[in-house]
Coordinates of C-alpha atoms and ligand atoms in Angstrom, one line a residue:
X1 CA -0.4 -0.2 -0.1
X2 CA 2.8 2.3 0.8
X3 CA 4.0 1.9 -2.3
X4 CA 1.1 3.4 -4.3
X5 CA 3.0 6.7 -3.3
X6 CA 7.0 5.7 -4.8
X7 CA 6.4 7.0 -8.6
X8 CA 8.4 4.2 -9.5
X9 CA 6.1 2.0 -11.3
X10 CA 9.3 -1.5 -12.4
X11 CA 9.2 -2.2 -8.8
X12 CA 11.0 -5.6 -8.7
X13 CA 11.3 -7.5 -4.9
X14 CA 14.8 -6.1 -4.5
X15 CA 14.1 -3.0 -5.2
X16 CA 11.2 -2.6 -3.3
X17 CA 12.1 -3.0 -0.2
X18 CA 14.3 0.1 -0.2
X19 CA 11.6 1.7 -1.8
X20 CA 10.1 1.7 0.8
X21 CA 12.4 2.6 3.5
X22 CA 13.0 5.5 1.2
X23 CA 9.1 6.5 1.5
X24 CA 9.4 6.2 5.3
X25 CA 12.0 8.9 5.0
X26 CA 10.4 10.8 3.3
X27 CA 7.6 10.7 5.5
X28 CA 9.6 11.3 8.1
X29 CA 10.6 14.2 6.8
X30 CA 7.2 16.1 6.4
X31 CA 7.1 15.4 10.4
X32 CA 10.3 17.1 10.5
X33 CA 8.5 20.0 8.6
X34 CA 5.5 20.2 9.8
X35 CA 7.1 20.0 13.6
X36 CA 10.1 23.1 12.1
X37 CA 6.4 25.3 10.8
X38 CA 5.1 24.6 14.5
X39 CA 8.1 26.4 16.1
X40 CA 9.3 28.6 14.5
X41 CA 5.4 29.6 14.5
X42 CA 5.6 29.3 18.1
X43 CA 8.2 31.3 18.8
X44 CA 7.5 34.3 16.7
X45 CA 4.5 35.0 18.6
X46 CA 6.2 34.6 22.0
X47 CA 8.9 37.1 20.7
X48 CA 6.7 39.5 19.3
X49 CA 4.4 39.8 22.0
X50 CA 7.8 39.7 24.8
X51 CA 9.6 42.2 21.6
X52 CA 10.9 44.4 23.9
X53 CA 13.2 43.3 26.1
X54 CA 17.0 42.7 24.1
X55 CA 18.5 40.2 25.4
X56 CA 15.2 37.9 25.5
X57 CA 15.1 38.1 21.7
X58 CA 18.8 37.5 21.5
X59 CA 18.6 34.6 23.0
X60 CA 15.0 33.1 21.4
X61 CA 16.8 34.1 18.5
X62 CA 19.3 31.1 18.4
X63 CA 17.1 29.5 20.2
X64 CA 15.0 29.3 16.5
X65 CA 18.0 28.9 14.8
X66 CA 19.6 26.2 16.8
X67 CA 16.8 24.7 16.4
X68 CA 16.6 24.6 13.1
X69 CA 19.8 23.7 12.3
X70 CA 18.9 20.5 14.5
X71 CA 15.8 19.3 12.4
X72 CA 16.6 20.7 9.5
X73 CA 20.5 18.5 9.3
X74 CA 18.1 15.5 10.3
X75 CA 17.2 15.2 6.4
X76 CA 20.6 14.3 5.7
X77 CA 20.0 11.4 4.5
X78 CA 23.9 8.6 3.4
X79 CA 23.5 8.6 -0.6
X80 CA 26.0 7.3 -3.0
X81 CA 25.7 9.8 -6.1
X82 CA 23.6 13.3 -5.4
X83 CA 20.6 14.1 -3.4
X84 CA 18.2 17.0 -2.4
X85 CA 15.0 17.6 0.0
X86 CA 12.7 21.0 -0.6
X87 CA 10.4 22.6 1.5
X88 CA 8.8 25.2 1.8
X89 CA 7.0 26.4 5.2
X90 CA 5.2 29.9 6.2
X91 CA 7.8 31.2 8.0
X92 CA 10.8 29.6 6.3
X93 CA 12.2 28.4 3.0
X94 CA 15.0 25.0 3.3
X95 CA 16.8 22.8 1.5
X96 CA 19.2 20.4 1.9
X97 CA 21.7 18.9 -1.1
X98 CA 23.8 15.8 -0.5
X99 CA 26.7 15.0 -2.2
X100 CA 28.0 10.7 -1.6
X101 CA 31.7 9.2 -2.6
X102 CA 30.0 8.6 -6.6
X103 CA 28.9 11.4 -7.4
X104 CA 30.1 13.2 -11.0
X105 CA 29.0 16.3 -11.1
X106 CA 31.8 19.0 -12.1
X107 CA 30.0 21.7 -11.2
X108 CA 27.2 22.5 -7.3
X109 CA 24.0 23.5 -8.9
X110 CA 22.8 27.3 -7.5
X111 CA 21.5 26.4 -4.2
X112 CA 18.1 28.8 -5.1
X113 CA 14.9 29.9 -2.7
X114 CA 13.2 32.8 -3.9
X115 CA 15.1 35.2 -2.5
X116 CA 17.7 34.2 -1.9
X117 CA 20.7 31.1 -3.2
X118 CA 23.8 30.0 -3.3
X119 CA 27.2 28.9 -4.5
X120 CA 29.3 27.0 -2.4
X121 CA 32.3 24.6 -3.3
X122 CA 30.9 21.5 -2.1
X123 CA 32.7 19.4 -4.9
X124 CA 35.7 20.9 -3.0
X125 CA 34.5 19.4 0.3
X126 CA 33.5 16.8 -0.5
X127 CA 37.3 16.3 -1.9
X128 CA 39.1 16.8 1.5
X129 CA 36.4 14.3 3.6
X130 CA 37.9 11.0 4.4
X131 CA 34.5 9.3 3.5
X132 CA 33.8 11.9 0.4
X133 CA 30.7 12.8 1.3
X134 CA 28.9 16.2 2.3
X135 CA 26.1 17.7 3.2
X136 CA 24.4 21.5 2.8
X137 CA 22.3 22.9 4.0
X138 CA 20.4 25.9 3.2
X139 CA 17.9 28.1 5.0
X140 CA 16.1 31.3 4.1
X141 CA 13.7 32.8 7.7
X142 CA 11.0 35.1 6.4
X143 CA 10.2 36.3 9.4
X144 CA 13.8 36.3 11.5
X145 CA 14.0 40.0 11.5
X146 CA 11.7 40.3 14.4
X147 CA 13.5 38.4 16.2
X148 CA 17.2 38.8 15.3
X149 CA 16.5 42.7 14.4
X150 CA 19.0 44.9 12.4
X151 CA 20.0 46.8 15.4
X152 CA 21.7 44.4 16.8
X153 CA 24.3 45.4 14.0
X154 CA 26.3 48.0 16.2
X155 CA 28.4 50.2 14.1
X156 CA 30.7 53.4 15.1
X157 CA 27.9 55.6 13.3
X158 CA 24.8 56.0 13.8
X159 CA 22.3 55.7 10.9
X160 CA 19.2 53.6 10.4
X161 CA 19.8 50.0 9.9
X162 CA 17.1 48.0 8.0
X163 CA 17.0 44.8 6.8
X164 CA 16.7 43.7 3.6
X165 CA 17.2 40.1 3.0
X166 CA 15.8 37.8 4.5
X167 CA 17.8 36.7 6.7
X168 CA 19.7 32.6 6.0
X169 CA 21.4 30.0 7.4
X170 CA 24.3 27.9 5.6
X171 CA 26.0 24.4 7.7
X172 CA 27.2 21.6 6.7
X173 CA 26.1 19.0 8.7
X174 CA 27.4 15.4 8.9
X175 CA 30.0 16.7 7.5
X176 CA 34.1 16.5 9.4
X177 CA 35.9 19.0 7.4
X178 CA 34.1 21.9 7.1
X179 CA 36.8 23.8 6.6
X180 CA 36.1 25.6 2.8
X181 CA 37.4 25.9 0.0
X182 CA 36.8 28.6 -1.6
X183 CA 34.4 31.2 -0.5
X184 CA 30.8 31.2 0.0
X185 CA 28.6 33.0 -2.4
X186 CA 24.8 34.3 -1.4
X187 CA 22.8 35.6 -3.9
X188 CA 20.4 38.1 -1.7
X189 CA 17.4 39.7 -3.2
X190 CA 16.2 42.9 -1.8
X191 CA 13.0 42.9 0.1
X192 CA 12.7 46.8 0.6
X193 CA 13.4 49.0 -1.8
X194 CA 17.0 50.0 -1.4
X195 CA 17.5 53.3 -0.8
X196 CA 20.3 54.5 -3.4
X197 CA 21.7 57.3 -0.7
X198 CA 22.9 53.8 2.4
X199 CA 24.9 51.5 2.2
X200 CA 25.5 48.0 2.4
X201 CA 26.6 45.5 4.5
X202 CA 27.0 41.4 4.9
X203 CA 26.8 40.7 8.4
X204 CA 26.5 37.2 9.9
X205 CA 25.7 36.1 13.6
X206 CA 27.7 35.9 16.0
X207 CA 25.9 34.5 18.5
X208 CA 24.6 37.9 20.3
X209 CA 25.1 40.2 17.2
X210 CA 25.2 41.2 13.2
X211 CA 28.3 41.9 12.6
X212 CA 30.8 42.2 9.1
X213 CA 34.2 40.3 9.7
X214 CA 34.9 38.0 6.9
X215 CA 32.4 39.1 4.9
X216 CA 31.7 41.1 1.9
X217 CA 29.2 43.4 -0.6
X218 CA 30.6 41.5 -4.3
X219 CA 28.6 42.8 -6.4
X220 CA 24.8 45.4 -6.3
X221 CA 22.5 46.1 -8.0
X222 CA 19.2 47.7 -7.4
X223 CA 17.5 45.1 -6.3
X224 CA 20.2 42.4 -6.3
X225 CA 22.8 41.6 -3.9
X226 CA 25.8 39.3 -4.3
X227 CA 27.7 39.0 -0.5
X228 CA 30.6 36.8 -0.7
X229 CA 31.9 35.2 3.0
X230 CA 34.9 33.1 4.1
X231 CA 32.7 30.7 6.7
X232 CA 29.3 29.5 6.9
X233 CA 27.0 30.8 10.0
X234 CA 23.7 32.8 9.3
X235 CA 23.4 35.2 7.0
X236 CA 21.9 38.7 6.4
X237 CA 21.9 41.8 3.9
X238 CA 21.8 45.1 5.9
X239 CA 21.0 48.8 4.4
X240 CA 22.5 51.6 6.5
X241 CA 20.7 55.3 6.1
X242 CA 21.5 58.0 7.8
X243 CA 19.2 59.1 9.6
X244 CA 16.6 62.1 9.0
X245 CA 17.8 65.3 10.9
X246 CA 16.4 66.2 14.0
X247 CA 13.1 68.1 13.6
X248 CA 13.9 72.8 14.0
X249 CA 11.8 73.8 16.3
X250 CA 12.4 76.6 15.9
X251 CA 12.2 75.5 11.8
X252 CA 8.4 75.0 12.8
X253 CA 7.2 77.0 14.2
X254 CA 8.2 79.5 12.2
X255 CA 5.6 77.5 9.7
X256 CA 2.6 77.3 12.0
X257 CA 3.3 81.2 12.8
X258 CA 3.4 81.9 8.3
X259 CA 1.1 79.3 8.1
X260 CA -1.4 81.2 11.3
X261 CA -0.8 84.9 9.3
X262 CA -1.5 83.3 6.2
X263 CA -5.1 81.9 6.5
X264 CA -6.1 84.7 8.1
X265 CA -5.2 86.8 5.5
X266 CA -7.0 84.5 2.8
X267 CA -10.0 84.9 4.9
X268 CA -9.7 88.9 4.9
X269 CA -9.4 88.9 1.3
X270 CA -12.3 86.6 0.8
X271 CA -14.3 88.4 2.7
X272 CA -13.7 91.8 0.8
X273 CA -14.1 89.6 -2.6
X274 CA -17.6 88.1 -0.9
X275 CA -19.1 91.1 0.6
X276 CA -18.1 93.8 -1.3
X277 CA -19.2 94.0 -4.6
X278 CA -17.0 97.7 -6.3
X279 CA -16.9 96.1 -10.0
X280 CA -19.8 94.0 -11.5
X281 CA -17.2 94.2 -14.6
X282 CA -14.9 91.8 -12.9
X283 CA -16.1 89.1 -13.0
X284 CA -15.0 87.7 -9.0
X285 CA -15.6 84.2 -9.3
X286 CA -12.1 82.7 -10.4
X287 CA -10.5 84.5 -6.9
X288 CA -12.8 83.6 -4.6
X289 CA -12.6 80.1 -5.8
X290 CA -9.6 79.8 -5.6
X291 CA -9.6 81.9 -2.1
X292 CA -11.8 78.9 -0.7
X293 CA -9.7 76.6 -2.6
X294 CA -6.2 76.8 -0.6
X295 CA -8.1 78.5 2.2
X296 CA -9.6 75.3 2.8
X297 CA -6.3 73.9 1.6
X298 CA -3.1 75.3 4.2
X299 CA -5.7 74.7 6.9
X300 CA -6.1 71.4 6.0
X301 CA -2.5 70.8 5.5
X302 CA -2.0 72.6 8.7
X303 CA -4.1 70.9 11.6
X304 CA -3.0 67.6 9.5
X305 CA 1.0 68.5 10.5
X306 CA -0.1 69.1 13.9
X307 CA -2.0 66.0 14.8
X308 CA -0.3 64.0 13.0
X309 CA 1.1 61.1 15.6
X310 CA -3.1 60.7 15.8
X311 CA -4.4 60.9 12.3
X312 CA -0.8 58.1 11.5
X313 CA -2.4 55.7 13.4
X314 CA -5.9 55.6 10.9
X315 CA -4.0 55.2 7.6
X316 CA -7.6 55.2 5.7
X317 CA -7.5 58.8 6.8
X318 CA -4.4 59.6 6.6
X319 CA -4.9 58.7 2.2
X320 CA -8.2 60.3 2.1
X321 CA -6.0 64.0 4.0
X322 CA -4.2 63.2 0.9
X323 CA -6.0 62.8 -1.2
X324 CA -8.7 65.4 0.0
X325 CA -5.3 67.8 -0.3
X326 CA -4.2 66.7 -4.0
X327 CA -7.6 68.0 -4.9
X328 CA -7.8 71.1 -3.2
X329 CA -3.9 72.3 -4.5
X330 CA -5.1 71.3 -7.9
X331 CA -8.5 73.0 -7.0
X332 CA -6.3 76.5 -6.7
X333 CA -4.6 76.0 -10.3
X334 CA -7.0 75.4 -12.0
X335 CA -8.0 78.1 -10.8
X336 CA -6.2 80.4 -11.6
X337 CA -6.0 79.4 -15.6
X338 CA -9.3 80.3 -14.5
X339 CA -9.2 83.7 -13.6
X340 CA -6.7 83.8 -16.9
X341 CA -8.8 83.0 -19.8
X342 CA -11.4 85.3 -18.6
X343 CA -8.8 87.8 -18.8
X344 CA -8.3 86.6 -21.7
X345 CA -11.6 86.5 -23.1
X346 CA -11.5 90.4 -21.4
X347 CA -8.5 91.3 -23.1
X348 CA -9.8 90.3 -26.7
X349 CA -13.6 91.9 -25.7
X350 CA -11.7 95.1 -25.0
X351 CA -10.1 94.5 -28.7
X352 CA -13.4 95.1 -30.7
X353 CA -14.1 98.2 -31.8
X354 CA -17.6 97.8 -32.3
X355 CA -18.3 96.5 -28.3
X356 CA -20.2 93.7 -27.9
X357 CA -20.1 92.9 -24.2
X358 CA -19.8 89.0 -24.1
X359 CA -22.3 86.8 -22.0
X360 CA -18.9 86.0 -19.8
X361 CA -19.7 82.5 -18.8
X362 CA -21.4 81.8 -16.6
X363 CA -20.3 81.5 -13.0
X364 CA -22.1 77.7 -11.6
X365 CA -20.4 76.5 -14.5
X366 CA -17.1 77.5 -14.1
X367 CA -17.4 76.5 -10.8
X368 CA -18.8 72.6 -12.4
X369 CA -15.4 72.9 -14.7
X370 CA -12.8 74.5 -11.5
X371 CA -13.9 71.7 -9.5
X372 CA -14.2 68.1 -11.8
X373 CA -11.2 68.8 -13.6
X374 CA -9.4 68.3 -10.1
X375 CA -11.7 65.7 -9.4
X376 CA -11.1 64.0 -12.0
X377 CA -7.6 64.5 -11.6
X378 CA -8.3 62.4 -8.3
X379 CA -9.9 60.1 -9.4
X380 CA -7.8 59.1 -11.7
X381 CA -5.1 58.8 -9.4
X382 CA -6.9 57.3 -7.1
X383 CA -8.5 54.3 -9.8
X384 CA -4.4 54.0 -11.7
X385 CA -2.4 54.1 -8.4
X386 CA -4.5 54.1 -4.6
X387 CA -1.3 53.5 -2.9
X388 CA 0.6 56.2 -3.7
X389 CA -1.5 58.3 -1.3
X390 CA -0.9 59.1 2.6
X391 CA 2.7 59.5 3.4
X392 CA 4.0 59.9 6.6
X393 CA 3.5 63.6 6.4
X394 CA -0.5 62.9 4.9
X395 CA 1.1 63.9 1.8
X396 CA 1.1 62.2 -1.9
X397 CA 4.3 59.6 -1.5
X398 CA 7.5 61.4 -3.8
X399 CA 8.2 57.2 -4.7
X400 CA 7.3 56.0 -8.3
X401 CA 6.6 59.3 -9.7
X402 CA 3.1 59.5 -8.5
X403 CA 4.2 63.0 -7.1
X404 CA 4.0 63.7 -10.1
X405 CA 0.0 62.8 -9.9
X406 CA 0.5 66.8 -8.6
X407 CA 2.8 68.2 -10.3
X408 CA 1.9 66.8 -14.1
X409 CA -0.9 69.2 -13.9
X410 CA 0.6 71.9 -12.1
X411 CA 3.1 72.1 -14.9
X412 CA 0.1 71.7 -17.7
X413 CA -1.8 75.1 -16.1
X414 CA 1.7 76.7 -15.6
X415 CA 2.4 76.2 -19.3
X416 CA -0.7 77.0 -20.3
X417 CA -1.3 79.9 -18.2
X418 CA 2.3 81.3 -19.5
X419 CA 0.9 81.1 -22.6
X420 CA -2.3 83.4 -22.4
X421 CA 0.2 85.4 -20.8
X422 CA 2.1 86.1 -23.9
X423 CA -1.3 86.0 -26.1
X424 CA -2.7 88.2 -24.0
X425 CA -0.3 91.1 -24.7
X426 CA -0.3 90.4 -27.4
X427 CA -3.6 91.5 -28.2
X428 CA -3.0 94.1 -25.5
X429 CA -0.9 95.9 -28.0
X430 CA -2.8 95.7 -30.1
X431 CA -5.1 97.5 -29.0
X432 CA -3.3 99.8 -27.5
X433 CA -2.5 101.2 -31.6
X434 CA -6.9 100.9 -31.1
X435 CA -7.9 104.6 -30.0
X436 CA -10.9 103.5 -29.6
X437 CA -11.1 102.0 -26.2
X438 CA -11.8 104.1 -23.5
X439 CA -8.3 105.3 -21.7
X440 CA -9.7 104.5 -18.4
X441 CA -10.6 101.5 -18.9
X442 CA -8.1 100.8 -21.2
X443 CA -6.3 102.2 -17.4
X444 CA -7.8 99.4 -15.7
X445 CA -7.3 96.5 -17.8
X446 CA -4.1 96.9 -17.5
X447 CA -3.7 97.2 -13.8
X448 CA -6.1 93.9 -13.8
X449 CA -3.2 92.1 -16.2
X450 CA -1.3 93.3 -14.1
X451 CA -2.3 91.6 -10.7
X452 CA -3.1 88.1 -12.4
X453 CA 0.2 87.6 -14.2
X454 CA 1.9 89.0 -10.5
X455 CA -0.6 86.3 -8.5
X456 CA 0.2 83.4 -10.3
X457 CA 3.9 83.9 -10.8
X458 CA 4.0 84.1 -6.9
X459 CA 1.3 81.1 -6.8
X460 CA 3.7 78.5 -9.1
X461 CA 6.6 80.0 -8.6
X462 CA 7.0 79.1 -4.7
X463 CA 5.6 75.4 -5.7
X464 CA 8.3 75.6 -8.3
X465 CA 10.1 75.8 -5.8
X466 CA 9.2 72.7 -3.4
X467 CA 11.1 70.8 -6.4
X468 CA 14.0 72.1 -4.7
X469 CA 14.2 72.7 -1.2
X470 CA 16.3 69.1 -0.9
X471 CA 18.8 70.2 0.2
X472 CA 19.0 73.9 0.6
X473 CA 18.6 75.0 4.2
X474 CA 18.4 78.5 2.3
X475 CA 15.6 77.4 -0.4
X476 CA 13.3 76.0 2.0
X477 CA 12.8 78.9 4.4
X478 CA 12.3 80.7 0.9
X479 CA 9.7 77.8 0.4
X480 CA 7.8 78.2 3.5
X481 CA 7.2 81.9 3.7
X482 CA 6.7 82.2 0.5
X483 CA 4.0 79.3 0.2
X484 CA 2.6 80.2 3.3
X485 CA 2.1 83.8 2.9
X486 CA 0.1 82.9 -0.5
X487 CA -3.1 84.9 1.4
X488 CA -0.8 87.6 2.2
X489 CA -0.3 88.7 -0.9
X490 CA -3.5 87.9 -2.3
X491 CA -4.4 89.7 -0.3
X492 CA -2.0 92.6 -0.4
X493 CA -3.0 92.7 -4.6
X494 CA -7.0 93.1 -4.6
X495 CA -7.4 94.5 -1.4
X496 CA -5.3 96.7 -0.4
X497 CA -4.0 98.0 -3.6
X498 CA -6.9 99.2 -4.5
X499 CA -8.0 101.7 -4.5
X500 CA -11.9 101.1 -4.1
X501 CA -11.3 98.5 -1.5
X502 CA -9.3 101.1 0.1
X503 CA -11.9 104.1 0.4
X504 CA -14.0 101.7 1.9
X505 CA -12.2 100.2 4.1
X506 CA -12.1 103.6 5.5
X507 CA -15.2 104.3 5.7
X508 CA -15.2 101.7 7.8
X509 CA -12.2 101.8 10.0
X510 CA -13.7 105.3 10.3
X511 CA -16.9 104.4 11.6
X512 CA -15.9 102.2 13.1
X513 CA -14.0 104.9 15.2
X514 CA -17.0 107.3 15.6
X515 CA -18.8 104.3 16.6
X516 CA -15.8 104.2 20.2
X517 CA -15.3 107.2 20.2
X518 CA -19.9 108.2 20.6
X519 CA -18.9 105.0 23.3
Ligands
NAG1 C1 16.5 17.9 -6.9 O1 16.2 16.4 -7.3 C2 15.5 16.4 -7.8 C3 14.1 15.0 -8.3 O2 14.5 14.5 -6.8 C4 15.6 16.8 -9.3 O3 15.5 16.9 -10.7 C5 16.9 18.5 -9.3 O4 17.4 19.0 -10.7 C6 17.6 18.3 -7.8 N1 18.2 19.2 -8.1 C7 19.3 19.6 -7.3 C8 19.1 21.6 -7.1 O5 19.6 19.3 -7.6
NAG2 C1 32.7 33.7 -4.9 O1 32.9 34.2 -5.7 C2 34.8 34.6 -5.4 C3 34.7 36.0 -5.9 O2 34.1 36.4 -7.6 C4 35.1 33.6 -6.0 O3 36.8 33.5 -6.1 C5 34.7 31.8 -5.9 O4 35.2 30.8 -6.7 C6 32.9 32.1 -5.6 N1 32.9 31.0 -5.0 C7 31.8 30.0 -5.4 C8 31.3 29.3 -4.3 O5 31.6 30.0 -6.4
NAG3 C1 28.1 49.7 20.6 O1 30.1 49.4 20.5 C2 30.7 50.4 20.3 C3 31.5 50.8 20.1 O2 32.1 51.5 18.7 C4 30.5 50.3 22.2 O3 31.0 52.1 23.3 C5 29.2 49.9 22.7 O4 28.8 49.2 24.1 C6 28.5 49.0 21.3 N1 27.1 48.7 21.3 C7 25.8 47.7 22.3 C8 25.1 47.8 22.5 O5 27.6 46.4 22.0
NAG4 C1 30.0 55.6 8.3 O1 31.4 57.0 9.1 C2 32.5 56.7 8.1 C3 33.4 58.1 8.8 O2 33.5 57.8 10.3 C4 32.1 56.8 6.4 O3 33.2 57.0 6.6 C5 30.9 56.1 6.6 O4 30.5 56.4 5.2 C6 29.6 56.7 7.3 N1 28.9 55.7 7.2 C7 27.3 55.8 7.2 C8 26.5 54.7 6.3 O5 26.8 56.9 7.2
NAG5 C1 10.1 37.4 -1.5 O1 10.1 39.0 -1.6 C2 9.8 39.6 -2.0 C3 9.7 41.4 -2.5 O2 11.1 41.3 -2.6 C4 7.9 39.6 -1.0 O3 7.1 40.4 -0.8 C5 8.0 38.0 -0.3 O4 6.8 37.5 0.8 C6 9.6 37.6 -0.7 N1 9.5 35.7 -0.4 C7 9.3 35.0 0.8 C8 9.3 34.0 0.4 O5 10.8 35.9 1.0
NAG6 C1 32.7 35.5 17.7 O1 32.8 37.1 17.3 C2 34.3 36.3 18.3 C3 35.3 37.4 18.4 O2 34.2 39.1 17.8 C4 35.5 35.5 17.3 O3 36.1 34.8 17.7 C5 34.2 34.3 17.1 O4 34.4 33.3 16.6 C6 33.4 34.0 16.7 N1 32.0 33.7 16.9 C7 31.7 32.9 15.6 C8 30.6 31.9 15.5 O5 32.0 33.4 14.3
NAG7 C1 20.5 42.3 -10.4 O1 21.8 41.4 -10.5 C2 21.7 40.0 -10.2 C3 22.2 38.8 -10.3 O2 23.4 38.7 -9.8 C4 20.8 40.3 -11.5 O3 19.6 38.6 -11.6 C5 20.1 40.1 -12.5 O4 19.7 41.2 -13.5 C6 20.4 42.4 -11.4 N1 19.5 43.2 -11.9 C7 19.9 44.5 -13.1 C8 18.7 45.0 -12.9 O5 21.2 44.5 -13.4

C-alpha cells in the first residue's frame, strides 16, 4: 500500500524494500517540516508579544536558529551519488543538498530559494573529507528579522538599519571537515526598496550581534546583492541610511506662525471679495474660488501636521486627507487658469471695435469646470495607484513618480497660463493702437493684467521652488514663507492696492472709530 506513493513503476522485489524505506523517510521528512512550522510559529508569537527585551530576542533568536539547524540536518541521508530535499513553510524555506562518494558532478548547482541563493564549493569540501561525502543545508527565514533585528548590528555611525534580505543560514551537517575551500557566495534579493544613498553590509550572526568579519559585498545592483563570506553561519544584508536631521523646532514655529498669518489674510481677502462687489465688470468668481481652495488646503494641511501622530494611526484617514489635499491644491491651480482665461476673454472683448459685451461664462458653469478637472485628476490617480496616497506626512508619496499626479497638472497649467499671458500681451498691444477704447478702461485692464500676472508668478513660483528644497535650508525657508503667504499676497494685491476697496476700508474703520468715540 505504501508503495502506491512511490513514483517508480517498475519495482523489483529488492528495490521495493529500498523504496519503502525511502517512503518512510519521506514521511519523516514531512514530520520534520511540520515540527519546524509549529516551532517557528509558536516562537514567533511568543517573541512578538515580548519584543521589548533585547536579550530575550537574542536568546530566542539563537534558540530558533539552533532548533532549525538541528531539525533540518535530520533531513540529511547518506547517499552514494547526489540527493536533495527542499521544503517551503510559511516562515521559512529550506534546502538540503547531499553529495556521496560516487557523485559525478563537475559543478555544484546553485541552491535556490525564492529570495536568495547560495554558491558553495561542495565538491572541494567533499574531496577534503575522508568519507568523500558532504551535505549542505540552506535555510531562508522570512520573519527572523523580528528576532535578530538589524539594530543588533553595532556600527560607529548612528544610522538607521534596515534588513534588506531574508535572514539565511547555511551549515555543513554530518560533514567531518567543514573547512571551506572557496569563499561561499550568497545572492540576496532585496526585500525592500533600496535607498541609493544608503550603504549595504553583508553581516553574519555571532551569538549576540550582527558583525561583518569575513563577509563582504561582492557586487550589487538595485534589486540584488551578492555577498561573499569565508565561513558558514547565519547571514543577512543590512542597509544603513543616515538619520533624518532632528526636526528643527524653530523652523516649525516659524512655519506655524506663517501659515496662521497666511490663513488670516486668506479669510480677510475672501471676506472682502464676497462682501464688496465693487465693480460689476470684474468677474470675482475665479478669485473667490482660488481663495476658497487654497484657504481650505492650507487649513487642512496645518491641522494634519499638528495632529500627525493621531492621524497616522489610521492609514485610510491619512490617505483620504492626502487625496483631499491633492484635490484642493489642484483646484487652486485650475482656478488660476480660469482667471487667466477670463482675463484673456476680457482683453479680446476690449479689442473689438464695436464693444459688444459678450456674455461672460456663467459662474455655475465655471464652478463645475473648476472643481471637476481637479476631481477627475484625483479620481484617475486613485484608480491607477491608490497606494500613492498617504505618505508619512499624509501627502502624496514622492517615490515611484506618483508625485507627478500633482506636479504634472501643475506644470501643464503653469505652461498654459504662460501661453495665455503672452497672448494677452499681444492682444493688448494691438488694442493700444486702437484709439477707440476708453483710456480709463484701458488703464484698468492693464492693472488687472499686472495683478493677475503677479499672482500667477507668486503662486506658481512658490511650488516650483518646492522642487529644490531638498538640499538647501535657505530655499526651504523661502518656500515655507512664500507658500504660506499666498493669502497675504492676494489680500495685498487685490484689496490693499485697490483704491475703491481702500476707500471702503477707510469708511468702515472711520465708522468703527466714531462708534468707539460715542461710547
Ligand atoms: C533535486 O532532486 C530532483 C529529483 O529528486 C532533481 O530533479 C533536481 O534537479 C534536484 N535539484 C538539484 C538542485 O540538484
Ligand atoms: C565566490 O566569488 C568569488 C569571487 O568572485 C570566487 O573567487 C569564488 O570562487 C566564488 N565561490 C563559489 C563557491 O563560487
Ligand atoms: C557598540 O559599539 C560601541 C563602540 O563602537 C560600544 O561602545 C557599545 O557598547 C556597543 N554597543 C553594544 C550594544 O554592543
Ligand atoms: C560611517 O562613518 C564613516 C566615517 O566615520 C564614513 O566613512 C561612512 O560613510 C559612514 N557610513 C554611513 C552609512 O554613514
Ligand atoms: C520575497 O521577496 C518579496 C519582495 O521582494 C516578498 O514580497 C516575498 O514575500 C518574499 N518571499 C519570501 C518567501 O521570502
Ligand atoms: C564571534 O566573534 C568573535 C570575535 O568577535 C570570534 O572570536 C568568534 O569566533 C565569533 N564566533 C563565531 C561563531 O563566528
Ligand atoms: C542584478 O543582479 C542580479 C544577480 O547578480 C541579476 O540577476 C539581475 O538581472 C540584475 N538586475 C539588474 C537590473 O541589473
